[in-house]
Amino acid sequence: MRHQPLLLVAVSMILSGCVSQPASSDAGWFKGNTHAHTLWSDGDGAPELVADWYVEHDYDFLVLSDHNILSAGERWFTIDETGRLHPDHVAALQERFGTDAVVIREDNGRRQMRLVTLEELRGRFEQPNEFLFIQGEEITDSYERTPVHINGLNLAEVINPDGGSSVSDVMNRNVQAVYDQGQRLDRPTLAHINHPNYGWAFTWQDVASIRHDRFFEVYNGHSAVHNAGDHEHDSMERVWDRAIVLRLTELDLGLLYGLATDDGHNSHEMRVGRANPGRGWIMVRSHELSADGLLGALHAGDFYASSGVVINDVNSGHHHYSVDIAAQAGVGYTTRFYGTRMVVDEPGPVGELLHETTDNPAVYELQGDELYVRATVTSTTLHPNPHAAGDLEMAWCQPVLGEAAEH
Ligand SMILES: [Zn+2]
Ligand SMILES: [Zn+2]
């Protein structure tokens, strides 16, 4: 489904001359989740059940990203009263999709269900301009006992975790494997760092050091990932600011973009503490619902992350950053612009709150000394099924370079 045709917005952006990305009149917003698990690895939902949830909830694209496996080949899963595939779940699948669509066999006295492949899911659920799967994998690696998880998007072949000599090295070897596969097979790919605070695995310097791509999860819906940090560890937003400054001033690696994802594992019990679908997603501004279009827009930074706030338009450039919120009646929105300014040739306070407003559109005029600016929008609405109790619905808009980054 297309969201929010942007003809007028595109015209006004062209006239205003401060367009961060070339927007054309037929670009629209597409909603998607790039991180989800099924019975192919450690999720508890059959692949068709997980896919069905996203289709029914008006998503436009989905990446099933199971651990170190693609949803391909023949795989049988044992049906067990005490396991992840309960007989009641199978009965529900038969009820939803028809008895013929659920393939059962007996194997040495055990009842088993064949897992539906991505190829089959495409046949059942994909519709041009309506719903698209992008093949993916959570490359699940570790350094010593520290989890290092990287999502690879639009893969054609599985990538085996490659190890390495540090968290940063393990990460970068896997990110490079995603990049190399894209180069070798001449297809766009994308890698993102998953849940940096899971197991307190990544320092902000580790996150900053990602090469060959520039994405991390600023929000992950799994309840064990510590998006907000703790008294000893930075929040994901703080990591974001610190990482960007290091990348711009020392590493020469450019901006870092933030995604929101579900990391869903639990399809049968919807509550806080379970890893459910629908918590965090991205909205990507693309000309078409295709892997090429979506990944191209993501690499251009033309997207935002959300846990509930909907945005009509983000218009950002060297001089001006504005966020036009699709406000709901009776809901308040606070937009905060964060950035880091150069002060006498040195970076000033990292991730400074440059401007805060409840106006809509929310506008920040850059002063010329900013390395970068990014924006968040926080609503007064509680997230209906949050990663952590008390979370408010938010949106995270991508950073843009300021003039100070050019010098
Ligand atoms: Zn993970
Ligand atoms: Zn995961």
CSV table of C-alpha atoms and ligand atoms in Angstrom, one decimal:
chain,number,residue,atom,x,y,z
A,1,MET,CA,0.0,0.0,0.0
A,2,ARG,CA,1.2,3.5,-0.8
A,3,HIS,CA,1.2,6.0,2.0
A,4,GLN,CA,0.9,9.8,1.7
A,5,PRO,CA,1.4,10.8,-1.9
A,6,LEU,CA,4.0,13.5,-1.9
A,7,LEU,CA,3.4,15.6,-5.0
A,8,LEU,CA,2.9,18.9,-3.2
A,9,VAL,CA,5.7,18.1,-0.7
A,10,ALA,CA,8.1,17.3,-3.5
A,11,VAL,CA,7.2,20.6,-5.3
A,12,SER,CA,7.7,22.6,-2.2
A,13,MET,CA,11.0,20.8,-1.5
A,14,ILE,CA,12.3,21.6,-4.9
A,15,LEU,CA,11.3,25.3,-4.5
A,16,SER,CA,12.9,25.6,-1.1
A,17,GLY,CA,16.2,24.4,-2.5
A,18,CYS,CA,17.1,22.5,0.7
A,19,VAL,CA,16.4,18.9,-0.3
A,20,SER,CA,18.5,16.3,1.4
A,21,GLN,CA,17.6,13.7,-1.2
A,22,PRO,CA,16.1,14.2,-4.7
A,23,ALA,CA,12.4,13.5,-4.1
A,24,SER,CA,10.2,13.0,-7.1
A,25,SER,CA,6.5,13.4,-7.5
A,26,ASP,CA,5.7,9.8,-7.4
A,27,ALA,CA,7.7,8.8,-4.3
A,28,GLY,CA,5.6,7.4,-1.4
A,29,TRP,CA,6.2,6.0,2.1
A,30,PHE,CA,6.5,2.3,2.5
A,31,LYS,CA,6.2,0.6,5.9
A,32,GLY,CA,8.4,-2.3,6.7
A,33,ASN,CA,10.1,-4.4,9.3
A,34,THR,CA,13.6,-5.8,8.7
A,35,HIS,CA,14.0,-8.1,11.7
A,36,ALA,CA,11.7,-11.0,12.4
A,37,HIS,CA,12.0,-14.6,13.5
A,38,THR,CA,9.9,-17.7,12.7
A,39,LEU,CA,10.1,-21.5,13.4
A,40,TRP,CA,13.0,-21.5,10.8
A,41,SER,CA,15.1,-20.5,13.8
A,42,ASP,CA,14.0,-19.5,17.4
A,43,GLY,CA,10.7,-17.8,16.7
A,44,ASP,CA,7.4,-19.5,17.8
A,45,GLY,CA,5.4,-18.5,14.8
A,46,ALA,CA,5.1,-20.5,11.6
A,47,PRO,CA,6.4,-18.4,8.7
A,48,GLU,CA,3.0,-18.0,7.1
A,49,LEU,CA,1.6,-16.8,10.5
A,50,VAL,CA,4.3,-14.2,10.9
A,51,ALA,CA,3.9,-13.0,7.3
A,52,ASP,CA,0.1,-12.9,7.7
A,53,TRP,CA,0.4,-10.6,10.7
A,54,TYR,CA,2.3,-8.0,8.8
A,55,VAL,CA,0.1,-8.2,5.7
A,56,GLU,CA,-3.0,-7.8,7.9
A,57,HIS,CA,-1.5,-4.8,9.7
A,58,ASP,CA,-0.8,-2.9,6.5
A,59,TYR,CA,2.9,-3.3,6.2
A,60,ASP,CA,4.4,-3.1,2.7
A,61,PHE,CA,7.5,-5.1,3.2
A,62,LEU,CA,9.0,-7.7,5.5
A,63,VAL,CA,12.4,-9.3,6.1
A,64,LEU,CA,12.2,-12.7,7.7
A,65,SER,CA,15.7,-12.7,9.3
A,66,ASP,CA,16.2,-16.1,11.0
A,67,HIS,CA,19.5,-16.9,12.7
A,68,ASN,CA,22.1,-18.2,10.2
A,69,ILE,CA,19.5,-19.6,7.8
A,70,LEU,CA,17.4,-18.7,4.9
A,71,SER,CA,13.8,-19.9,4.7
A,72,ALA,CA,14.6,-22.4,1.9
A,73,GLY,CA,14.8,-26.1,1.4
A,74,GLU,CA,12.9,-28.9,3.2
A,75,ARG,CA,12.5,-28.5,6.9
A,76,TRP,CA,10.1,-30.4,9.2
A,77,PHE,CA,9.2,-29.2,12.6
A,78,THR,CA,7.9,-31.6,15.3
A,79,ILE,CA,4.5,-30.8,16.7
A,80,ASP,CA,4.7,-31.1,20.5
A,81,GLU,CA,2.4,-30.1,23.4
A,82,THR,CA,5.5,-28.9,25.3
A,83,GLY,CA,7.4,-27.4,22.3
A,84,ARG,CA,7.2,-24.3,20.2
A,85,LEU,CA,4.8,-25.8,17.7
A,86,HIS,CA,1.8,-26.8,19.7
A,87,PRO,CA,-1.0,-28.9,18.1
A,88,ASP,CA,-3.4,-26.0,18.7
A,89,HIS,CA,-1.1,-23.8,16.6
A,90,VAL,CA,-1.3,-26.3,13.8
A,91,ALA,CA,-5.1,-26.4,14.0
A,92,ALA,CA,-5.2,-22.6,13.9
A,93,LEU,CA,-3.0,-22.6,10.8
A,94,GLN,CA,-5.3,-25.2,9.1
A,95,GLU,CA,-8.3,-23.0,10.1
A,96,ARG,CA,-6.7,-19.8,8.7
A,97,PHE,CA,-5.1,-21.2,5.5
A,98,GLY,CA,-6.9,-24.4,4.8
A,99,THR,CA,-6.0,-28.0,5.5
A,100,ASP,CA,-4.2,-28.5,2.2
A,101,ALA,CA,-1.9,-25.6,2.9
A,102,VAL,CA,-0.5,-27.2,6.1
A,103,VAL,CA,1.6,-30.3,5.2
A,104,ILE,CA,1.9,-32.9,8.0
A,105,ARG,CA,3.8,-36.2,8.2
A,106,GLU,CA,4.4,-38.9,10.7
A,107,ASP,CA,8.0,-39.6,11.3
A,108,ASN,CA,8.9,-42.4,13.8
A,109,GLY,CA,5.8,-41.8,15.7
A,110,ARG,CA,6.2,-38.0,15.8
A,111,ARG,CA,3.9,-35.7,14.0
A,112,GLN,CA,5.7,-33.0,12.0
A,113,MET,CA,4.8,-30.0,10.0
A,114,ARG,CA,6.8,-28.9,6.9
A,115,LEU,CA,7.9,-25.2,7.2
A,116,VAL,CA,6.8,-23.0,4.3
A,117,THR,CA,9.6,-21.6,2.4
A,118,LEU,CA,10.1,-17.9,1.4
A,119,GLU,CA,9.4,-18.9,-2.2
A,120,GLU,CA,6.0,-20.3,-1.1
A,121,LEU,CA,5.3,-17.2,1.0
A,122,ARG,CA,6.0,-15.0,-2.0
A,123,GLY,CA,3.4,-16.9,-3.9
A,124,ARG,CA,0.8,-16.6,-1.2
A,125,PHE,CA,1.3,-13.1,0.0
A,126,GLU,CA,3.2,-10.9,-2.4
A,127,GLN,CA,1.2,-8.4,-4.5
A,128,PRO,CA,2.7,-5.8,-6.8
A,129,ASN,CA,2.7,-2.4,-5.0
A,130,GLU,CA,1.1,-4.0,-2.0
A,131,PHE,CA,3.4,-6.4,-0.2
A,132,LEU,CA,7.0,-7.5,-0.8
A,133,PHE,CA,9.4,-9.9,1.0
A,134,ILE,CA,13.1,-9.1,1.0
A,135,GLN,CA,15.2,-12.1,1.8
A,136,GLY,CA,17.3,-11.7,4.8
A,137,GLU,CA,19.3,-13.4,7.6
A,138,GLU,CA,20.4,-12.5,11.1
A,139,ILE,CA,24.0,-13.4,10.9
A,140,THR,CA,24.5,-14.5,14.4
A,141,ASP,CA,28.0,-14.4,15.5
A,142,SER,CA,29.9,-13.8,18.7
A,143,TYR,CA,33.3,-12.6,20.0
A,144,GLU,CA,34.3,-14.8,22.9
A,145,ARG,CA,30.9,-14.9,24.6
A,146,THR,CA,29.6,-11.6,23.4
A,147,PRO,CA,26.8,-11.7,20.9
A,148,VAL,CA,27.4,-9.9,17.6
A,149,HIS,CA,24.3,-10.0,15.4
A,150,ILE,CA,24.2,-8.4,12.0
A,151,ASN,CA,21.1,-8.4,9.7
A,152,GLY,CA,21.9,-8.9,6.0
A,153,LEU,CA,19.1,-7.7,3.7
A,154,ASN,CA,18.4,-8.8,0.1
A,155,LEU,CA,20.7,-11.7,0.3
A,156,ALA,CA,20.6,-14.4,-2.4
A,157,GLU,CA,22.8,-16.9,-0.5
A,158,VAL,CA,23.2,-17.7,3.2
A,159,ILE,CA,26.2,-16.1,5.0
A,160,ASN,CA,27.9,-18.1,7.6
A,161,PRO,CA,29.2,-16.2,10.6
A,162,ASP,CA,32.9,-15.5,10.1
A,163,GLY,CA,34.2,-14.7,13.6
A,164,GLY,CA,37.1,-12.3,14.2
A,165,SER,CA,39.4,-10.8,16.7
A,166,SER,CA,37.2,-8.3,18.5
A,167,VAL,CA,33.5,-7.2,18.6
A,168,SER,CA,34.3,-4.6,15.9
A,169,ASP,CA,36.2,-7.1,13.8
A,170,VAL,CA,33.5,-9.8,14.0
A,171,MET,CA,30.9,-7.1,13.1
A,172,ASN,CA,32.9,-5.8,10.2
A,173,ARG,CA,33.8,-9.1,8.7
A,174,ASN,CA,30.1,-10.0,8.6
A,175,VAL,CA,29.1,-6.6,7.2
A,176,GLN,CA,31.7,-7.0,4.6
A,177,ALA,CA,30.4,-10.4,3.7
A,178,VAL,CA,27.0,-8.8,3.0
A,179,TYR,CA,28.6,-6.1,1.0
A,180,ASP,CA,30.8,-8.6,-1.0
A,181,GLN,CA,27.8,-10.7,-1.8
A,182,GLY,CA,26.0,-7.7,-3.3
A,183,GLN,CA,29.1,-6.8,-5.3
A,184,ARG,CA,29.6,-10.4,-6.5
A,185,LEU,CA,25.9,-11.0,-7.5
A,186,ASP,CA,25.3,-7.4,-8.6
A,187,ARG,CA,22.4,-6.8,-6.3
A,188,PRO,CA,21.8,-4.1,-3.6
A,189,THR,CA,22.3,-5.4,-0.1
A,190,LEU,CA,22.2,-3.8,3.3
A,191,ALA,CA,23.7,-4.7,6.7
A,192,HIS,CA,22.5,-3.3,10.0
A,193,ILE,CA,23.9,-3.8,13.5
A,194,ASN,CA,21.3,-5.4,15.7
A,195,HIS,CA,20.5,-4.4,19.3
A,196,PRO,CA,24.0,-3.1,20.3
A,197,ASN,CA,23.0,-3.2,24.1
A,198,TYR,CA,21.9,-6.8,24.0
A,199,GLY,CA,24.3,-8.5,26.4
A,200,TRP,CA,26.0,-5.1,26.6
A,201,ALA,CA,27.9,-6.3,23.5
A,202,PHE,CA,28.8,-3.2,21.7
A,203,THR,CA,30.5,0.0,22.9
A,204,TRP,CA,29.6,3.2,21.1
A,205,GLN,CA,33.1,3.0,19.5
A,206,ASP,CA,32.2,-0.5,18.2
A,207,VAL,CA,29.0,0.9,16.7
A,208,ALA,CA,30.9,3.8,15.2
A,209,SER,CA,33.4,1.5,13.5
A,210,ILE,CA,30.9,-0.1,11.0
A,211,ARG,CA,32.3,0.1,7.5
A,212,HIS,CA,30.8,-1.0,4.2
A,213,ASP,CA,27.4,0.1,5.6
A,214,ARG,CA,26.0,2.6,8.0
A,215,PHE,CA,23.0,1.3,9.9
A,216,PHE,CA,22.1,0.2,13.4
A,217,GLU,CA,19.0,-0.4,15.4
A,218,VAL,CA,18.2,2.7,17.5
A,219,TYR,CA,15.1,0.8,18.6
A,220,ASN,CA,14.6,-3.0,18.8
A,221,GLY,CA,11.3,-4.3,20.1
A,222,HIS,CA,12.7,-7.3,22.0
A,223,SER,CA,12.5,-6.8,25.7
A,224,ALA,CA,16.1,-7.9,26.5
A,225,VAL,CA,17.9,-5.3,24.4
A,226,HIS,CA,18.1,-2.3,26.7
A,227,ASN,CA,17.3,0.5,24.2
A,228,ALA,CA,17.4,3.0,27.0
A,229,GLY,CA,20.8,1.8,28.4
A,230,ASP,CA,21.2,1.8,32.2
A,231,HIS,CA,23.3,3.7,34.8
A,232,GLU,CA,26.5,2.3,33.3
A,233,HIS,CA,25.6,2.1,29.6
A,234,ASP,CA,24.6,4.6,27.0
A,235,SER,CA,21.1,4.7,25.5
A,236,MET,CA,20.9,3.9,21.8
A,237,GLU,CA,20.3,7.6,21.1
A,238,ARG,CA,23.4,8.5,23.0
A,239,VAL,CA,25.4,5.9,21.2
A,240,TRP,CA,24.1,7.3,17.9
A,241,ASP,CA,25.4,10.8,18.7
A,242,ARG,CA,28.7,9.7,20.0
A,243,ALA,CA,29.2,7.4,17.0
A,244,ILE,CA,28.3,10.0,14.4
A,245,VAL,CA,30.8,12.5,15.9
A,246,LEU,CA,33.6,9.9,15.9
A,247,ARG,CA,32.8,8.9,12.3
A,248,LEU,CA,32.8,12.5,11.1
A,249,THR,CA,35.8,13.8,13.0
A,250,GLU,CA,38.2,10.9,13.1
A,251,LEU,CA,37.1,7.8,11.2
A,252,ASP,CA,35.9,9.5,8.0
A,253,LEU,CA,33.0,7.1,7.7
A,254,GLY,CA,30.2,9.5,7.3
A,255,LEU,CA,26.7,9.5,8.9
A,256,LEU,CA,25.1,6.6,10.7
A,257,TYR,CA,21.4,5.8,10.2
A,258,GLY,CA,19.0,4.4,12.8
A,259,LEU,CA,16.3,1.8,12.3
A,260,ALA,CA,13.5,0.6,14.4
A,261,THR,CA,12.6,-3.1,14.2
A,262,ASP,CA,10.5,-5.7,16.0
A,263,ASP,CA,13.0,-8.6,16.4
A,264,GLY,CA,9.7,-10.5,16.9
A,265,HIS,CA,10.0,-14.1,18.2
A,266,ASN,CA,6.5,-14.5,19.8
A,267,SER,CA,3.4,-14.7,17.7
A,268,HIS,CA,1.0,-16.3,20.1
A,269,GLU,CA,1.1,-14.2,23.3
A,270,MET,CA,0.9,-10.5,22.8
A,271,ARG,CA,2.2,-8.7,25.9
A,272,VAL,CA,5.1,-6.8,27.5
A,273,GLY,CA,7.9,-9.1,28.1
A,274,ARG,CA,7.3,-11.1,24.9
A,275,ALA,CA,9.0,-10.2,21.6
A,276,ASN,CA,5.9,-9.3,19.5
A,277,PRO,CA,5.4,-7.9,16.1
A,278,GLY,CA,4.3,-4.3,15.6
A,279,ARG,CA,6.6,-2.5,18.0
A,280,GLY,CA,9.0,-0.7,15.7
A,281,TRP,CA,9.3,-0.2,12.0
A,282,ILE,CA,10.8,1.9,9.3
A,283,MET,CA,9.0,4.2,6.8
A,284,VAL,CA,11.0,4.4,3.5
A,285,ARG,CA,10.4,7.0,0.8
A,286,SER,CA,10.7,5.2,-2.5
A,287,HIS,CA,9.5,5.4,-6.0
A,288,GLU,CA,8.5,1.8,-6.0
A,289,LEU,CA,8.0,-1.2,-3.7
A,290,SER,CA,11.0,-3.1,-4.8
A,291,ALA,CA,14.2,-4.2,-3.1
A,292,ASP,CA,16.2,-1.9,-5.4
A,293,GLY,CA,13.9,1.1,-4.6
A,294,LEU,CA,13.8,0.5,-0.9
A,295,LEU,CA,17.5,-0.2,-0.4
A,296,GLY,CA,18.4,2.7,-2.5
A,297,ALA,CA,16.3,5.0,-0.4
A,298,LEU,CA,17.7,3.6,2.8
A,299,HIS,CA,21.2,4.1,1.7
A,300,ALA,CA,20.3,7.7,0.8
A,301,GLY,CA,18.9,8.2,4.3
A,302,ASP,CA,15.4,8.8,3.0
A,303,PHE,CA,13.5,7.1,5.7
A,304,TYR,CA,12.6,7.4,9.4
A,305,ALA,CA,12.2,4.9,12.2
A,306,SER,CA,9.0,4.7,14.2
A,307,SER,CA,7.4,3.1,17.2
A,308,GLY,CA,4.0,4.8,16.5
A,309,VAL,CA,4.5,8.4,15.3
A,310,VAL,CA,3.6,9.0,11.6
A,311,ILE,CA,5.3,11.7,9.6
A,312,ASN,CA,4.1,13.3,6.5
A,313,ASP,CA,7.4,14.8,5.4
A,314,VAL,CA,11.0,15.3,6.5
A,315,ASN,CA,12.7,18.1,4.7
A,316,SER,CA,16.3,18.5,5.6
A,317,GLY,CA,19.5,19.9,4.3
A,318,HIS,CA,22.5,22.1,5.2
A,319,HIS,CA,20.3,25.0,6.3
A,320,HIS,CA,17.0,23.8,7.4
A,321,TYR,CA,15.5,20.7,9.0
A,322,SER,CA,11.7,20.4,9.2
A,323,VAL,CA,9.4,17.6,10.3
A,324,ASP,CA,5.8,17.6,9.3
A,325,ILE,CA,3.9,15.2,11.7
A,326,ALA,CA,0.7,13.5,10.8
A,327,ALA,CA,-0.9,14.5,14.0
A,328,GLN,CA,-3.7,12.6,15.6
A,329,ALA,CA,-6.5,14.5,17.3
A,330,GLY,CA,-5.9,15.0,21.0
A,331,VAL,CA,-2.3,13.9,20.9
A,332,GLY,CA,0.7,16.1,21.6
A,333,TYR,CA,4.0,15.9,19.9
A,334,THR,CA,7.4,17.2,21.1
A,335,THR,CA,10.1,17.4,18.4
A,336,ARG,CA,13.7,17.5,19.6
A,337,PHE,CA,16.6,18.4,17.3
A,338,TYR,CA,19.9,17.0,18.4
A,339,GLY,CA,23.3,17.7,16.9
A,340,THR,CA,26.9,18.5,17.7
A,341,ARG,CA,28.4,21.9,16.9
A,342,MET,CA,32.0,22.7,16.1
A,343,VAL,CA,33.4,25.2,18.7
A,344,VAL,CA,36.8,26.7,17.9
A,345,ASP,CA,37.7,23.8,15.6
A,346,GLU,CA,36.7,21.1,18.1
A,347,PRO,CA,33.4,19.3,18.5
A,348,GLY,CA,31.4,20.9,21.3
A,349,PRO,CA,28.9,19.0,23.5
A,350,VAL,CA,28.0,15.7,21.8
A,351,GLY,CA,24.4,15.2,21.0
A,352,GLU,CA,23.4,18.7,22.2
A,353,LEU,CA,19.7,19.5,22.3
A,354,LEU,CA,19.7,22.2,19.8
A,355,HIS,CA,16.0,23.0,19.7
A,356,GLU,CA,12.8,21.6,21.2
A,357,THR,CA,9.3,22.5,20.0
A,358,THR,CA,5.7,21.4,20.1
A,359,ASP,CA,5.0,23.1,16.8
A,360,ASN,CA,3.9,21.2,13.8
A,361,PRO,CA,5.7,21.3,11.4
A,362,ALA,CA,8.7,21.4,13.7
A,363,VAL,CA,11.5,23.5,12.2
A,364,TYR,CA,15.1,24.0,13.0
A,365,GLU,CA,17.2,26.5,11.1
A,366,LEU,CA,20.8,25.4,11.1
A,367,GLN,CA,23.4,28.0,12.3
A,368,GLY,CA,26.3,26.8,10.2
A,369,ASP,CA,28.4,25.4,12.9
A,370,GLU,CA,26.7,22.0,13.1
A,371,LEU,CA,28.5,18.8,12.2
A,372,TYR,CA,25.1,17.1,11.8
A,373,VAL,CA,21.5,17.5,13.0
A,374,ARG,CA,18.9,14.8,13.6
A,375,ALA,CA,15.4,14.9,15.1
A,376,THR,CA,13.1,12.8,17.3
A,377,VAL,CA,9.4,13.1,17.8
A,378,THR,CA,7.9,11.9,21.0
A,379,SER,CA,4.1,11.7,21.3
A,380,THR,CA,2.0,11.8,24.4
A,381,THR,CA,0.5,8.4,23.6
A,382,LEU,CA,1.7,5.3,25.4
A,383,HIS,CA,2.9,2.6,23.1
A,384,PRO,CA,0.1,0.0,23.1
A,385,ASN,CA,2.5,-3.0,23.4
A,386,PRO,CA,5.9,-1.6,24.3
A,387,HIS,CA,9.4,-2.9,24.5
A,388,ALA,CA,9.4,-1.6,28.0
A,389,ALA,CA,6.5,-0.4,30.2
A,390,GLY,CA,5.9,3.3,29.9
A,391,ASP,CA,7.4,3.8,26.5
A,392,LEU,CA,5.8,6.6,24.5
A,393,GLU,CA,5.3,6.4,20.8
A,394,MET,CA,8.2,8.0,18.9
A,395,ALA,CA,9.8,8.6,15.6
A,396,TRP,CA,13.5,8.9,14.8
A,397,CYS,CA,14.4,11.0,11.8
A,398,GLN,CA,17.8,10.5,10.2
A,399,PRO,CA,20.8,12.8,10.7
A,400,VAL,CA,21.9,15.2,8.0
A,401,LEU,CA,25.3,16.8,7.6
A,402,GLY,CA,25.7,20.5,8.5
A,403,GLU,CA,28.1,22.9,7.0
A,404,ALA,CA,30.7,22.3,9.7
A,405,ALA,CA,31.1,18.7,8.4
A,406,GLU,CA,32.4,20.0,5.1
A,407,HIS,CA,35.4,21.9,6.6
B,1,ZN,ZN,19.8,-10.8,17.6
B,2,ZN,ZN,16.8,-11.2,16.1
